[in-house]
């Protein structure tokens, strides 16, 4: 064999040996504890399946797909917010950008591609930077809500300064700082404290605690780790934000809970839950709506049109005729219309940054507080500057003065309850003060605040009863608004809000309330709405209540008593256990009723200051303090100020109360004039000294006048005859304790029943109501 042939045969044998070794290795059983349990057929089947899977993989190599999202998408991760398509990525995806599937097969496919081609492909299809999205309104109107924070009170400024301060701490100081935060802040978790860098830590602080709490607690904890210079520096850099936060906290604590009537331990109502915004008009018409169940009003009263209504939070955004912002705004309304509650809601919305965020500071200086300060807490010199007064009421805001004196600082001073400041103010001769540090008597400071020479940059909001605010010279007032009260939908919303946790009770009360139309009209005043809610809630505790419609007279008795007691508390500093009516208090009620009866007989509903002299009544007591009368904005033709009762039905109630009081206390029938024409429906004349004789005189007057003139008066008089009214409600106030009971009620009842049978049809319904007011005793 030649050498070439021999060499070829050797290589051929070696190749055959290699193939035999590979065949043996292929059939060799893998090392496994379960190997002895597997048959050779099983191994062959496994190998066949593996070959089939490999063939499938080769067959299913993906083709390049048309892009549907961003340039690169991680496919096999869970649908977390980081891997979902967003609006921004959809907008910035370049045309033709590829989506890479991250499974192993797909990645092997792309790894086999030529590197240069892959780089060229990705560069060509990489997404471009997103184009800035312009807002629909790049320059929002300055009057839009909720407004824009001052840059030094906004989140970015606070974020940068907290981060800058913490960056200066060493690693040990930072760990100590975090441990203090973790110890006192239950809202922060351990991993939130120690994961990430300083940027992440500050971001979590602001996210969990909020801007204000994060800032104040950062300053406190810096002081706790003996880093007072850094704490002071951070406080100075964010002082404007700190002043705002402290004012917000003070207003939030004061107005978060609404205090209505007698405060009950363990029971409180949150203002946000029960508040319903009333109608507020820029057209002052007096607030008296000419609604009556039986007759048109005796004197025409204008009603504001809906296009004059303005939202509560937009009041300070009103503009004068020349387009400049209003500096001094006066808001008035009837007693019980909810001026103080509206102020509380305004302050609460600002404190929680729901509205008017562009107002840097809101400082409430109530006239009631100023009156107490004036009379009880002034220093020996009897003089204070306006900044000292602000520091007196807001001790945490001593550093607010530099900001209030800035030309561009936008802040609001709220001065409510102007009628509570009872000192006469000298608008012409009071000394003029031109700065915020000059001490002066509170009377002088009030005049200069309203003049605009003190707190020059402030916007001023004054609230009070019309009889009081009318003394402010019109040259100092830029705009006047008036709280009108609730419309029908607002009444329903208010009553529903009171029982959000007990909707069944709320539905019962609302349905029961609507059964008495006169009460629905009177409930335009939020004060009456609150009374309806309180009374009906108590009444429905008794089994069987609600079968009959409610009586009207007890509600009007409650209105009288609450207003008189408020008069004693607000203007005479009486405590709740000192509300016994004096002889002067009783005389005020009686003389008001006497005047109301005379007005009813003359068919008029307004009076003047001169008319009060006939009844020995003081103007302030009637028009401001008592809460039963009000001044009207439009003067008479002769220029005199016009006054009226808070509602026409209340005038009729006061007239009936006077008649009943004179009968019970003096046994005098003021309706017996001796010249009355007796209608034929009365068979005989009752003794005028009896209750039946009193009712018969009232019936004669009613039938001798047009329908509606004395009908409501008669209903109230019959209601006052009910023992629930004169023995339970008025006993201890208008009438002395243990006063003799009113007798002869059965005769009065029989007289009404006989009159109903003989009365004209148009009078029957009201007479039935009179009988129900007298006899129904379920309250």
XYZ file of C-alpha atoms in Angstrom:
779
model
C 0.000 0.000 0.000
C 1.421 3.262 -1.061
C 1.949 5.920 1.534
C -0.852 8.132 0.293
C -3.395 5.355 0.430
C -2.235 4.361 3.921
C -2.574 7.894 5.263
C -6.060 8.224 3.816
C -7.176 4.947 5.413
C -5.835 6.090 8.814
C -7.862 9.341 8.686
C -10.912 7.379 7.597
C -10.641 5.021 10.606
C -10.220 7.974 12.980
C -13.365 9.576 11.570
C -15.289 6.357 12.085
C -14.073 6.111 15.701
C -15.157 9.696 16.370
C -18.615 8.978 14.996
C -18.891 5.868 17.236
C -17.881 7.923 20.311
C -20.484 10.575 19.490
C -23.157 7.922 19.078
C -22.299 6.418 22.471
C -22.337 9.816 24.144
C -25.712 10.515 22.653
C -27.223 7.342 24.121
C -25.498 7.754 27.462
C -28.077 8.119 30.359
C -27.834 11.497 32.115
C -26.742 11.467 35.766
C -29.940 11.536 37.805
C -31.257 9.814 40.880
C -34.326 8.967 38.847
C -32.314 7.505 35.900
C -32.966 3.895 36.786
C -36.691 4.558 36.692
C -36.672 5.776 33.065
C -36.821 3.409 30.154
C -34.872 3.820 26.981
C -38.072 4.509 25.113
C -38.721 7.444 27.469
C -35.293 8.860 26.738
C -35.851 8.538 23.048
C -39.197 10.335 23.339
C -37.578 13.153 25.306
C -34.900 13.583 22.667
C -37.516 13.640 19.942
C -39.446 16.394 21.827
C -36.287 18.464 22.292
C -35.468 18.216 18.590
C -39.052 19.167 17.719
C -38.887 22.268 20.033
C -35.615 23.324 18.481
C -37.139 22.982 15.036
C -40.128 25.054 16.111
C -37.850 27.778 17.439
C -36.016 27.946 14.179
C -39.305 27.997 12.310
C -40.726 30.842 14.446
C -37.913 33.310 14.241
C -39.672 36.671 14.227
C -39.775 38.912 11.252
C -39.221 42.637 11.829
C -42.579 44.066 12.974
C -44.164 47.429 12.350
C -43.681 49.582 15.419
C -46.726 50.363 17.585
C -45.195 52.097 20.582
C -41.902 53.529 21.687
C -38.567 52.622 20.124
C -37.873 49.964 22.767
C -40.386 48.068 24.860
C -39.695 45.453 27.510
C -42.341 42.869 26.772
C -42.119 40.154 29.389
C -42.425 42.432 32.447
C -45.654 42.914 34.358
C -47.992 45.713 33.402
C -46.609 48.228 35.838
C -46.927 51.963 35.257
C -43.285 52.024 34.118
C -43.872 49.597 31.213
C -47.242 50.788 29.962
C -47.521 53.085 27.006
C -48.103 56.677 28.028
C -49.463 59.614 26.149
C -45.989 61.099 25.989
C -44.356 58.013 24.496
C -47.111 57.683 21.944
C -46.512 61.269 20.904
C -42.712 60.956 20.730
C -42.417 57.573 18.933
C -40.447 58.034 15.733
C -41.972 56.663 12.533
C -40.758 53.119 11.896
C -39.286 52.625 15.382
C -38.877 48.932 16.218
C -40.250 47.187 19.326
C -37.739 44.640 20.635
C -39.218 41.485 22.181
C -37.004 40.540 25.146
C -37.544 36.775 25.109
C -34.346 34.724 24.690
C -35.140 33.610 21.155
C -35.770 37.125 19.925
C -32.634 38.418 21.559
C -30.594 35.593 19.923
C -32.062 36.630 16.645
C -30.931 40.213 17.065
C -27.519 39.113 18.354
C -26.937 37.297 15.068
C -27.387 40.519 13.169
C -24.357 42.392 11.998
C -23.298 44.919 14.655
C -22.833 47.737 12.227
C -26.230 47.204 10.654
C -27.916 47.062 14.086
C -26.305 50.279 15.218
C -27.319 51.996 12.043
C -30.884 50.739 12.370
C -31.316 51.907 15.978
C -29.800 55.312 15.350
C -32.019 55.869 12.391
C -35.222 55.009 14.312
C -34.468 56.434 17.787
C -37.253 58.689 19.134
C -36.794 62.415 19.040
C -37.053 64.480 22.274
C -40.692 65.277 23.092
C -42.042 68.537 21.878
C -43.297 70.772 24.706
C -47.073 70.552 25.020
C -48.576 73.997 25.210
C -51.478 74.320 27.681
C -54.838 75.371 26.363
C -54.642 78.562 28.414
C -50.990 79.494 28.834
C -51.828 82.698 30.687
C -54.749 81.934 33.065
C -56.970 84.781 34.114
C -55.977 86.292 37.448
C -59.579 85.853 38.590
C -59.645 82.125 37.876
C -59.874 79.708 40.784
C -58.171 78.258 42.710
C -55.431 80.765 41.861
C -51.659 80.424 41.725
C -49.361 80.371 44.713
C -46.602 82.912 45.165
C -43.298 81.376 43.934
C -41.858 81.474 47.467
C -44.899 79.617 48.803
C -45.014 76.999 46.076
C -43.688 73.436 46.144
C -40.550 73.855 43.957
C -39.153 76.577 46.217
C -39.687 74.509 49.359
C -38.306 71.383 47.680
C -35.091 73.096 46.556
C -34.410 74.634 49.952
C -35.015 71.449 51.932
C -32.789 69.519 49.547
C -30.080 72.186 49.664
C -30.090 72.201 53.466
C -29.955 68.422 53.851
C -27.147 68.149 51.311
C -24.875 70.013 53.731
C -25.261 67.331 56.403
C -22.640 64.625 56.858
C -23.512 60.946 56.519
C -23.758 60.500 60.314
C -25.873 63.655 60.683
C -28.153 62.531 57.894
C -28.688 59.136 59.537
C -29.450 60.837 62.830
C -31.844 63.224 61.091
C -33.673 60.350 59.428
C -33.944 58.443 62.681
C -35.607 61.473 64.289
C -38.066 61.677 61.417
C -38.825 57.984 61.596
C -39.353 58.190 65.354
C -41.925 61.001 65.253
C -43.618 60.490 61.891
C -45.834 57.433 61.840
C -46.742 58.042 58.198
C -43.201 57.318 57.020
C -42.051 53.719 56.620
C -38.527 52.481 57.279
C -37.732 51.710 53.654
C -38.956 55.171 52.655
C -36.483 56.701 55.077
C -33.323 54.865 54.105
C -33.756 53.848 50.455
C -32.445 56.149 47.762
C -30.478 59.362 47.908
C -31.333 62.772 49.375
C -33.420 63.671 46.338
C -35.565 60.571 46.841
C -35.833 61.243 50.577
C -37.049 64.824 50.134
C -39.464 63.708 47.451
C -40.956 61.138 49.825
C -41.220 63.689 52.635
C -43.207 66.064 50.482
C -45.345 63.285 49.063
C -46.257 61.702 52.408
C -46.377 64.723 54.719
C -47.287 67.506 52.359
C -45.415 70.701 51.686
C -46.165 72.513 54.951
C -45.677 69.647 57.383
C -42.505 68.529 55.625
C -41.027 72.017 55.939
C -41.950 72.619 59.585
C -40.877 69.138 60.695
C -37.600 69.427 58.815
C -36.828 72.636 60.719
C -37.808 71.032 64.032
C -35.690 67.915 63.465
C -32.693 69.973 62.406
C -32.927 71.701 65.762
C -33.243 68.318 67.483
C -29.876 67.175 66.041
C -28.228 70.452 67.094
C -28.161 71.949 63.610
C -29.818 75.214 64.611
C -27.901 77.393 62.095
C -29.146 75.198 59.249
C -32.670 75.235 60.708
C -32.622 79.005 60.962
C -31.293 79.347 57.431
C -34.032 77.098 56.058
C -36.628 79.014 58.071
C -35.430 82.329 56.632
C -35.376 81.005 53.079
C -38.963 79.713 53.404
C -40.347 82.329 55.791
C -43.141 83.425 53.465
C -44.351 79.838 53.198
C -44.063 79.360 56.973
C -46.140 82.475 57.708
C -48.848 81.276 55.358
C -48.857 77.823 56.922
C -49.207 79.201 60.454
C -52.125 81.387 59.417
C -53.706 78.424 57.659
C -53.387 76.307 60.778
C -54.943 79.009 62.964
C -57.920 79.460 60.626
C -58.345 75.722 60.166
C -58.509 75.088 63.921
C -61.026 77.897 64.354
C -63.418 77.019 61.541
C -63.122 73.290 60.982
C -66.013 72.587 63.358
C -69.188 74.683 63.249
C -70.753 75.524 66.590
C -74.534 75.781 66.381
C -76.848 76.561 69.252
C -76.082 74.861 72.563
C -72.869 72.886 72.170
C -73.289 69.242 73.161
C -70.337 67.307 74.521
C -69.125 64.639 72.133
C -71.186 65.925 69.232
C -69.785 68.170 66.533
C -70.496 69.010 62.937
C -67.738 69.647 60.438
C -68.340 72.784 58.425
C -67.403 71.170 55.113
C -70.051 68.479 55.564
C -73.042 70.665 56.423
C -72.253 73.899 54.576
C -74.398 74.933 51.632
C -73.387 78.139 49.912
C -76.250 80.676 49.950
C -77.147 83.100 47.203
C -75.005 86.238 47.385
C -75.990 89.238 45.295
C -74.104 92.366 44.244
C -77.447 94.154 44.167
C -78.509 95.019 47.695
C -82.287 94.848 48.053
C -82.568 94.297 51.782
C -82.677 90.513 51.795
C -86.430 90.423 52.459
C -88.280 88.276 49.962
C -91.921 89.291 49.300
C -93.321 85.801 49.797
C -96.469 85.107 51.764
C -98.766 82.137 51.991
C -102.019 84.150 51.920
C -101.437 87.670 50.577
C -99.069 89.884 48.588
C -96.782 92.116 50.651
C -98.148 95.418 51.863
C -95.108 97.319 50.557
C -93.362 96.292 47.312
C -89.797 95.028 47.835
C -87.348 94.512 44.932
C -85.734 91.128 44.442
C -82.213 90.730 42.955
C -81.955 89.002 39.608
C -79.920 85.795 39.255
C -77.314 87.500 37.051
C -76.230 89.566 40.080
C -75.286 86.471 42.101
C -71.603 85.852 42.828
C -69.817 82.900 44.420
C -68.513 83.131 47.962
C -64.872 82.576 47.022
C -65.111 85.117 44.207
C -66.279 88.004 46.367
C -62.825 89.487 46.776
C -62.238 89.219 43.019
C -64.910 91.769 42.209
C -63.806 94.805 40.210
C -64.837 98.410 40.257
C -66.356 100.150 37.254
C -62.909 101.176 36.012
C -61.693 97.569 36.047
C -59.411 97.891 39.066
C -59.745 95.364 41.913
C -62.042 96.176 44.799
C -60.131 97.236 47.911
C -62.939 97.491 50.511
C -65.860 95.104 50.237
C -68.869 95.228 52.552
C -71.174 92.215 52.888
C -74.421 92.447 54.798
C -77.589 90.451 55.313
C -80.478 89.760 57.624
C -79.823 88.478 61.158
C -79.391 84.726 60.950
C -78.556 84.650 57.250
C -75.175 83.044 57.925
C -72.531 85.754 57.524
C -70.212 84.238 60.141
C -70.610 80.776 58.641
C -69.722 82.100 55.191
C -66.581 83.707 56.605
C -65.641 80.382 58.190
C -66.105 78.520 54.916
C -64.072 81.117 53.017
C -61.220 80.833 55.529
C -61.368 77.036 55.470
C -61.201 76.887 51.675
C -58.192 79.203 51.685
C -56.468 77.266 54.476
C -56.847 74.008 52.553
C -55.846 75.652 49.251
C -59.142 74.935 47.534
C -59.583 78.556 46.467
C -57.808 81.923 46.392
C -54.320 80.441 46.540
C -52.968 83.651 45.021
C -53.805 85.458 48.277
C -50.587 85.118 50.233
C -52.058 85.824 53.678
C -55.569 85.894 55.142
C -55.790 87.608 58.534
C -59.102 87.597 60.381
C -59.611 90.465 62.838
C -63.154 90.094 64.114
C -64.812 93.253 65.423
C -66.026 91.215 68.362
C -62.419 90.367 69.289
C -61.369 93.974 68.812
C -64.205 95.094 71.085
C -63.109 92.702 73.820
C -59.499 93.829 73.389
C -60.553 97.467 73.569
C -62.498 97.050 76.786
C -60.495 94.443 78.707
C -56.981 93.784 77.436
C -55.454 97.066 76.322
C -52.082 98.060 77.835
C -52.030 100.946 80.342
C -51.376 103.399 77.545
C -54.695 102.342 75.923
C -52.884 102.325 72.574
C -51.569 99.636 70.238
C -50.293 99.587 66.678
C -51.997 97.440 64.066
C -48.981 95.117 63.916
C -49.115 94.677 67.689
C -52.781 93.751 67.388
C -52.004 91.186 64.680
C -49.218 89.727 66.830
C -51.612 89.669 69.785
C -54.101 87.464 67.926
C -51.523 85.506 65.872
C -48.483 85.083 68.106
C -46.749 82.720 65.641
C -46.806 85.327 62.881
C -44.567 88.021 64.320
C -42.377 87.957 61.203
C -45.210 88.656 58.757
C -44.763 92.445 58.930
C -42.091 92.776 56.164
C -44.286 90.886 53.734
C -47.407 92.957 54.480
C -45.494 96.116 53.643
C -44.370 94.898 50.224
C -46.021 96.687 47.328
C -46.766 93.455 45.474
C -47.969 91.430 48.457
C -51.571 90.316 48.008
C -53.256 89.762 51.373
C -56.755 89.979 52.843
C -58.035 91.353 56.150
C -61.432 89.949 57.198
C -63.343 92.009 59.755
C -66.717 90.414 60.474
C -69.458 91.278 62.992
C -69.168 95.028 62.544
C -72.347 95.405 64.591
C -70.506 93.943 67.611
C -68.186 96.983 67.774
C -70.521 99.302 69.624
C -68.288 102.325 70.025
C -69.178 105.353 67.855
C -66.504 106.016 65.244
C -65.427 109.527 64.273
C -64.913 109.266 60.526
C -64.105 112.927 59.975
C -61.946 113.919 62.945
C -60.031 110.759 63.832
C -56.233 111.262 63.504
C -54.724 110.000 60.272
C -52.098 107.246 60.624
C -49.775 106.506 57.721
C -47.767 103.492 58.914
C -48.320 100.156 60.610
C -46.169 100.791 63.689
C -47.822 103.900 65.141
C -49.727 103.122 68.360
C -53.268 104.424 68.557
C -56.572 103.722 70.241
C -58.516 100.851 68.624
C -61.283 103.257 67.562
C -58.729 105.291 65.614
C -57.118 102.176 64.135
C -60.494 100.873 62.879
C -61.192 104.184 61.135
C -57.733 104.220 59.517
C -57.959 100.613 58.382
C -61.219 101.383 56.592
C -59.791 104.638 55.247
C -56.898 102.694 53.750
C -54.073 104.612 55.442
C -53.150 101.593 57.605
C -52.389 98.268 55.928
C -52.375 100.077 52.607
C -51.834 97.010 50.469
C -54.609 94.988 52.068
C -57.897 93.985 50.583
C -60.535 94.545 53.231
C -63.692 92.486 53.716
C -66.185 93.873 56.261
C -69.337 92.022 57.299
C -72.183 93.131 59.533
C -75.879 93.837 59.833
C -77.101 96.574 57.566
C -78.172 98.865 60.379
C -74.553 98.909 61.591
C -72.513 98.992 58.367
C -74.684 101.817 57.022
C -72.718 104.214 59.232
C -69.536 103.655 57.166
C -69.169 106.562 54.714
C -69.773 105.416 51.155
C -66.531 107.034 49.950
C -64.581 104.327 51.789
C -66.556 101.428 50.241
C -65.831 100.035 46.790
C -68.543 97.364 46.613
C -71.502 96.132 48.652
C -72.849 92.591 48.494
C -75.757 90.977 50.285
C -76.326 87.397 51.392
C -79.836 86.491 50.273
C -80.199 83.050 51.813
C -81.279 79.652 50.463
C -83.398 78.883 47.457
C -85.538 75.730 47.505
C -82.773 73.443 46.225
C -80.335 74.789 48.811
C -82.820 74.163 51.620
C -83.158 70.567 50.526
C -79.379 70.140 50.192
C -78.819 71.546 53.660
C -81.321 69.219 55.297
C -79.826 66.233 53.459
C -76.275 67.166 54.459
C -77.247 67.147 58.108
C -78.027 63.420 58.027
C -75.587 61.858 55.622
C -75.130 58.974 58.066
C -78.896 58.517 58.570
C -80.583 59.015 55.225
C -83.896 57.564 56.428
C -84.225 60.218 59.116
C -83.193 62.911 56.628
C -85.878 61.806 54.182
C -88.535 61.859 56.915
C -87.556 65.338 58.071
C -87.456 66.720 54.544
C -90.878 65.278 53.723
C -92.344 66.547 57.013
C -90.831 69.993 56.473
C -92.466 70.376 53.062
C -95.942 69.870 54.541
C -95.953 73.442 55.887
C -95.546 76.000 53.046
C -95.097 79.015 55.331
C -92.233 77.283 57.119
C -90.628 76.459 53.767
C -90.709 80.148 52.858
C -89.290 81.188 56.235
C -86.479 78.649 55.846
C -84.919 80.899 53.217
C -82.900 82.087 56.217
C -80.223 79.448 56.970
C -80.853 80.113 60.661
C -84.445 78.866 60.285
C -83.209 75.891 58.261
C -80.899 74.957 61.129
C -83.804 75.327 63.565
C -86.001 73.049 61.445
C -83.269 70.405 61.422
C -82.703 70.642 65.179
C -86.372 70.629 66.207
C -87.449 67.814 63.904
C -84.480 65.667 64.893
C -85.577 65.922 68.520
C -89.243 65.362 67.707
C -88.628 62.193 65.708
C -87.170 60.560 68.799
C -90.754 60.164 70.031
C -92.869 57.314 68.782
C -95.709 58.267 66.478
C -94.410 61.721 65.596
C -94.930 62.843 62.014
C -98.518 61.760 61.468
C -99.810 65.346 61.478
C -98.206 68.336 59.741
C -95.957 70.455 61.961
C -97.312 73.547 63.658
C -95.986 76.957 62.628
C -96.234 78.955 65.866
C -93.615 76.997 67.887
C -90.996 77.745 65.228
C -91.658 81.467 65.367
C -91.508 81.360 69.154
C -88.102 79.681 68.820
C -86.927 82.369 66.386
C -87.893 85.075 68.870
C -86.224 83.390 71.823
C -82.976 82.586 70.002
C -82.646 86.108 68.629
C -83.318 87.685 72.014
C -80.826 85.377 73.727
C -78.217 86.142 71.077
C -78.830 89.819 71.711
C -77.966 89.306 75.361
C -74.871 87.239 74.522
C -73.531 89.348 71.647
C -74.168 92.862 72.896
C -74.451 92.524 76.667
C -71.839 89.812 77.312
C -74.273 87.472 79.040
C -73.299 83.855 79.537
C -75.561 80.931 78.692
C -76.639 80.593 82.311
C -77.409 84.322 82.544
C -80.049 84.621 79.839
C -82.991 85.505 82.044
C -84.987 88.310 80.468
C -85.135 91.528 82.418
C -88.080 93.922 82.504
C -86.423 95.976 79.757
C -86.023 92.877 77.594
C -89.685 91.962 78.004
C -90.727 95.540 77.334
C -88.725 95.533 74.083
C -90.672 92.492 72.867
C -94.021 93.915 73.905
C -93.441 97.316 72.305
C -92.195 95.735 69.084
C -95.393 93.688 69.028
C -97.468 96.792 69.664
C -95.814 98.556 66.751
C -96.324 95.478 64.556
C -100.060 95.472 65.337
C -100.399 99.149 64.468
C -98.566 98.562 61.183
C -100.851 95.604 60.447
C -103.944 97.710 61.065
C -102.589 100.404 58.735
C -101.602 97.759 56.168
C -97.947 98.870 56.027
C -94.774 96.861 56.447
C -92.078 99.537 56.868
C -91.328 102.101 59.546
C -88.935 104.975 60.203
C -86.796 106.133 63.078
C -89.407 108.718 64.072
C -92.008 105.973 64.468
C -89.942 104.352 67.221
C -90.307 107.345 69.499
C -94.024 106.660 69.862
C -93.181 103.290 71.415
C -90.096 104.470 73.394
C -87.828 102.209 71.371
C -84.123 102.737 70.700
C -83.025 102.561 67.067
C -79.942 100.392 67.689
C -81.954 97.982 69.813
C -84.561 97.584 67.091
C -82.537 97.738 63.878
C -79.302 96.066 65.023
C -79.383 94.249 68.341
C -82.722 92.444 68.569
C -82.358 90.519 65.299
C -86.043 90.897 64.408
C -85.832 94.029 62.256
C -83.459 95.340 59.613
C -82.636 98.477 57.683
C -83.492 98.544 53.980
C -80.881 99.817 51.503
C -83.126 102.099 49.445
C -84.014 105.328 51.290
C -87.471 106.835 51.129
C -88.337 109.700 48.805
C -87.563 112.165 51.591
C -84.141 110.583 52.190
C -85.035 108.903 55.481
C -83.764 105.375 56.223
C -86.456 102.709 55.951
C -86.766 99.770 58.371
C -88.759 96.565 58.337
C -89.281 93.283 60.165
C -87.157 90.406 58.868
C -90.256 88.927 57.159
C -93.900 89.889 56.757
C -95.032 86.775 58.646
C -92.777 87.716 61.544
C -94.508 91.082 61.767
C -97.853 89.217 62.021
C -96.429 86.896 64.665
C -95.175 89.811 66.788
C -98.603 91.472 66.563
C -100.303 88.268 67.755
C -97.724 87.878 70.552
C -98.500 91.416 71.771
C -102.239 90.723 71.829
C -101.803 87.468 73.752
C -99.256 88.954 76.196
C -101.526 91.868 77.072
C -104.403 89.456 77.627
C -102.431 87.114 79.868
C -100.421 89.616 81.910
C -102.903 92.471 82.160
C -106.193 90.708 81.287
C -106.716 93.283 78.567
C -108.287 92.601 75.193
C -106.625 95.138 72.897
C -108.773 93.956 69.965
C -112.060 94.997 71.602
C -112.653 98.473 70.185
C -116.424 98.424 70.812
C -117.271 99.563 67.306
C -116.579 96.403 65.387
C -119.142 95.183 62.894
C -120.293 91.719 63.966
C -120.705 89.346 60.991
C -123.905 87.295 60.912
C -122.068 84.010 61.315
C -121.608 84.802 65.038
C -124.812 84.034 66.975
C -123.819 85.994 70.085
C -121.004 88.076 71.429
C -118.669 86.348 73.864
C -117.349 88.046 76.979
C -114.314 90.015 75.855
C -112.444 89.131 79.060
C -112.435 85.441 78.131
C -110.249 83.572 75.683
C -113.278 82.857 73.534
C -114.050 86.599 73.474
C -110.453 87.353 72.427
C -110.655 84.828 69.583
C -114.050 86.162 68.524
C -112.634 89.699 68.274
C -109.766 88.342 66.159
C -112.244 86.474 63.955
C -114.316 89.643 63.482
C -111.252 91.578 62.369
C -110.294 88.782 60.014
C -113.711 88.605 58.345
C -114.024 92.391 58.107
C -110.806 92.643 56.044
C -109.822 91.167 52.694
C -108.589 87.616 52.539
C -105.050 87.331 53.913
C -104.921 90.619 55.801
C -105.457 89.218 59.315
C -105.639 85.487 58.533
C -102.016 84.679 59.421
C -102.301 86.899 62.498
C -105.296 84.810 63.613
C -103.339 81.583 63.057
C -100.457 82.778 65.243
C -102.838 83.977 67.977
C -104.546 80.578 68.090
C -101.143 78.890 68.156
C -100.043 80.959 71.155
C -103.076 79.675 73.059
C -101.575 76.182 72.951
C -100.017 75.299 76.333
C -96.921 74.055 74.510
C -96.176 77.621 73.474
C -97.130 79.848 76.380
C -96.507 77.390 79.248
C -93.475 75.483 77.981
C -91.558 77.664 75.524
C -92.172 81.194 76.830
C -92.367 80.338 80.515
C -89.385 81.786 82.359
C -88.670 84.268 79.612
C -91.628 86.423 78.611
C -93.876 85.000 81.327
C -92.879 84.317 84.904
C -92.588 80.843 86.344
C -95.737 79.370 87.877
C -97.947 81.906 86.126
C -101.675 80.988 86.157
C -102.690 78.771 83.292
C -104.851 80.138 80.532
C -108.410 78.895 80.956
C -111.356 78.675 78.604
C -109.503 76.888 75.781
C -112.416 74.490 75.253
C -114.772 77.400 74.589
C -112.321 78.884 72.102
C -112.042 75.496 70.381
C -115.834 75.150 70.080
C -116.063 78.711 68.719
C -113.554 77.864 65.967
C -115.386 74.635 65.113
C -118.699 76.470 64.777
C -117.093 79.211 62.681
C -115.580 76.646 60.298
C -119.070 75.245 59.581
C -120.493 78.677 58.684
C -117.466 80.412 57.139
C -117.131 81.190 53.420
C -115.254 78.480 51.494
C -112.159 80.636 50.919
C -111.732 81.068 54.681
C -112.213 77.451 55.733
C -108.674 76.157 55.105
C -107.059 78.844 57.220
C -109.604 78.352 60.023
C -108.798 74.642 60.082
C -105.123 75.529 60.395
C -105.996 77.849 63.283
C -107.821 75.019 65.053
C -104.879 72.660 64.497
C -102.411 75.244 65.827
C -104.492 75.534 69.013
C -105.248 71.869 69.714
C -102.393 69.794 68.258
C -99.852 68.962 70.962
C -97.196 66.693 69.496
C -94.150 68.956 69.891
